[in-house]
XYZ file of C-alpha atoms in Angstrom:
228
model
C 0.037 0.022 -0.005
C 1.167 3.514 -0.746
C 0.540 6.769 1.008
C -1.489 9.315 -1.033
C -1.018 12.728 0.696
C -3.713 15.304 0.335
C -4.986 18.564 1.902
C -8.507 19.843 2.252
C -9.598 23.330 1.472
C -12.833 25.357 1.188
C -14.594 25.049 -2.182
C -15.774 28.398 -3.583
C -18.940 26.732 -4.705
C -19.609 25.594 -1.070
C -18.376 22.784 1.164
C -14.867 21.466 0.893
C -12.587 19.805 -1.742
C -9.127 18.377 -1.738
C -5.823 18.837 -3.503
C -2.788 16.614 -3.713
C 0.431 17.332 -1.803
C 3.159 17.003 -4.376
C 6.555 15.459 -3.457
C 9.846 15.845 -5.340
C 9.805 15.522 -9.107
C 11.217 12.253 -10.482
C 14.379 12.559 -12.530
C 14.298 11.380 -16.069
C 17.076 8.850 -15.434
C 15.355 7.335 -12.418
C 11.992 7.000 -14.221
C 13.591 5.537 -17.332
C 15.528 2.972 -15.266
C 12.511 1.955 -13.378
C 10.400 1.538 -16.525
C 13.225 -0.412 -18.230
C 13.399 -2.782 -15.233
C 9.654 -3.387 -15.464
C 9.938 -4.130 -19.200
C 13.134 -6.119 -18.957
C 14.970 -3.881 -21.343
C 17.462 -0.987 -21.258
C 16.829 2.649 -20.409
C 18.015 3.600 -23.866
C 15.422 1.401 -25.594
C 12.778 2.574 -23.191
C 13.484 6.273 -23.965
C 13.292 5.519 -27.752
C 10.001 3.720 -27.402
C 8.424 6.508 -25.281
C 9.547 9.172 -27.673
C 8.144 7.173 -30.597
C 4.830 6.638 -28.817
C 4.303 10.323 -28.156
C 5.264 11.218 -31.667
C 2.785 8.702 -33.095
C -0.029 9.939 -30.855
C 0.658 13.510 -32.048
C 0.735 12.291 -35.625
C -2.619 10.648 -35.135
C -3.935 13.943 -33.882
C -2.918 15.650 -37.104
C -5.419 13.480 -38.976
C -8.092 13.671 -36.287
C -7.575 10.031 -35.440
C -8.043 8.803 -31.864
C -8.009 5.592 -29.727
C -10.518 4.857 -26.986
C -8.678 1.844 -25.463
C -5.059 1.578 -26.709
C -3.723 -1.718 -25.224
C -6.500 -1.392 -22.643
C -4.365 1.238 -20.965
C -4.680 4.653 -22.632
C -7.130 6.787 -24.509
C -6.178 9.756 -26.680
C -7.889 12.208 -29.034
C -7.304 15.586 -30.647
C -8.926 18.518 -28.852
C -9.696 22.196 -29.589
C -11.238 25.216 -27.842
C -10.380 28.879 -27.784
C -12.692 31.879 -27.940
C -13.395 34.659 -30.476
C -16.051 37.456 -30.756
C -17.240 35.978 -34.111
C -17.337 32.610 -35.939
C -14.720 33.767 -38.344
C -12.225 34.756 -35.559
C -10.092 31.539 -35.652
C -7.146 31.653 -37.997
C -4.413 29.375 -36.603
C -3.884 26.463 -34.237
C -3.239 28.779 -31.395
C -6.641 30.506 -31.858
C -8.532 27.229 -31.604
C -6.200 25.983 -28.828
C -5.408 22.740 -30.796
C -4.130 19.892 -28.692
C -4.140 16.215 -27.843
C -5.477 14.742 -24.633
C -4.021 11.572 -23.223
C -5.594 9.784 -20.240
C -5.362 6.459 -18.321
C -8.471 4.340 -18.595
C -10.912 4.652 -15.716
C -10.778 0.930 -14.689
C -7.008 1.172 -14.280
C -7.439 4.281 -12.108
C -10.047 2.530 -9.969
C -7.719 -0.538 -9.524
C -4.835 1.793 -8.559
C -7.009 3.619 -6.080
C -7.422 0.313 -4.186
C -3.731 0.218 -3.435
C -3.659 3.645 -1.719
C -3.543 4.567 1.880
C -4.845 8.165 2.395
C -2.747 10.516 4.531
C -4.542 13.804 5.410
C -1.916 16.608 5.627
C -4.287 19.235 7.095
C -6.560 21.951 5.847
C -5.317 24.714 3.647
C -6.332 28.251 4.578
C -8.302 26.960 7.577
C -10.158 29.731 9.308
C -9.846 29.965 13.115
C -10.773 32.557 15.681
C -7.996 35.112 16.222
C -7.699 37.277 19.310
C -5.662 40.489 18.838
C -6.348 42.160 22.122
C -8.430 41.979 25.336
C -9.368 45.188 27.057
C -10.998 45.884 30.422
C -14.151 47.800 29.793
C -14.116 49.440 33.187
C -10.477 50.616 33.208
C -9.393 50.493 29.594
C -6.321 48.343 30.644
C -4.993 45.823 28.253
C -4.868 42.192 29.512
C -5.683 43.123 33.072
C -8.985 42.102 34.582
C -11.050 42.385 37.721
C -13.406 39.519 38.658
C -17.010 40.629 37.799
C -15.750 43.225 35.145
C -16.503 43.100 31.345
C -13.665 42.413 29.049
C -13.863 43.307 25.341
C -12.222 40.892 22.893
C -11.036 42.104 19.519
C -9.825 40.114 16.517
C -11.254 38.129 13.616
C -13.639 35.149 13.061
C -14.991 35.738 16.553
C -18.697 34.994 15.935
C -19.907 31.959 18.012
C -23.064 30.466 19.551
C -23.263 31.530 23.216
C -25.660 28.765 24.100
C -23.199 26.010 23.014
C -21.105 24.908 26.061
C -18.257 23.946 23.675
C -17.999 27.573 22.336
C -16.823 30.821 23.801
C -14.116 31.927 26.089
C -12.331 29.475 28.447
C -9.946 30.535 31.216
C -7.294 28.342 32.659
C -5.496 29.181 35.830
C -2.008 28.189 36.951
C -3.488 24.975 38.447
C -4.777 23.951 35.051
C -8.324 24.399 36.143
C -10.437 25.611 33.186
C -13.512 27.850 33.555
C -16.066 28.401 30.758
C -17.279 32.041 30.656
C -21.042 32.084 30.016
C -22.120 35.719 30.110
C -21.612 37.604 26.789
C -22.786 40.684 24.927
C -22.357 42.134 21.504
C -21.006 38.989 19.704
C -19.755 40.114 16.315
C -17.156 38.668 13.832
C -14.490 41.123 15.065
C -15.442 41.930 18.616
C -17.455 40.745 21.684
C -17.717 41.393 25.393
C -17.764 38.838 28.201
C -17.983 38.879 31.945
C -14.970 37.712 34.027
C -16.636 35.131 36.411
C -16.781 36.159 39.997
C -14.014 34.650 42.072
C -11.456 34.509 39.257
C -7.912 35.338 40.385
C -4.404 35.249 39.138
C -2.968 34.755 35.699
C -5.322 33.161 33.268
C -4.619 31.546 29.856
C -7.389 32.480 27.403
C -8.678 30.021 24.855
C -11.556 30.709 22.447
C -13.542 28.175 20.485
C -15.963 28.858 17.660
C -17.926 26.566 15.237
C -16.721 27.526 11.708
C -17.455 25.756 8.422
C -18.532 22.508 9.982
C -16.070 22.062 12.932
C -15.080 23.507 16.275
C -11.919 25.571 15.962
C -9.838 26.971 18.884
C -7.339 29.752 19.439
C -5.165 30.430 22.392
C -4.472 34.081 23.063
C -0.730 34.951 22.949
C -0.639 36.698 26.308
C -2.039 35.713 29.723
C -4.520 38.073 31.369
C -3.803 39.003 34.985
C -5.905 40.343 37.809
C -5.656 43.958 38.884
């Protein structure tokens, strides 16, 4: 089995899609040697045959010839496209985007897929909450709180559901005891206000969690907040 590395990312049409994580390109010499070993021949003969195959496929394209199942491995056919403001706007091969498409047959791809082990390499451009600053609403002090006071949070992607116990602000003290803050006001994408629970003392590590695009995503504030 072989690892097939991929990343997930948001699809502009909605939901998510994937993209392959490319490794290093294979040198010509390595690829030719490997093919020659499979075919029980030499790299020199392998190269000559591959060059002849591509030349022949391009030659077939010149006459609009094609093959649907060449050796039960490949299909190829000439293609065209391009765009012009009027039907008589195509004058050369570049205008019509003349080309030849080559593809491996579907059943071979499906058989190859059965040999793969998928390895998820993470999400590209994954949105998370980001806290830029925390300001005491009573004193205007940055990162300094008093139990029972309101703290304003500023940043990005801060919108969350206050009724969900898994979302919002969580404070963790030096003894690793975590407290979920439950009183909020003015929850907006770039700012919200919350109440420091009564009885809170000492330095606190701040973590925020929000449900974004189908999953809970957390962010830990870069600075601790401390009591006045």
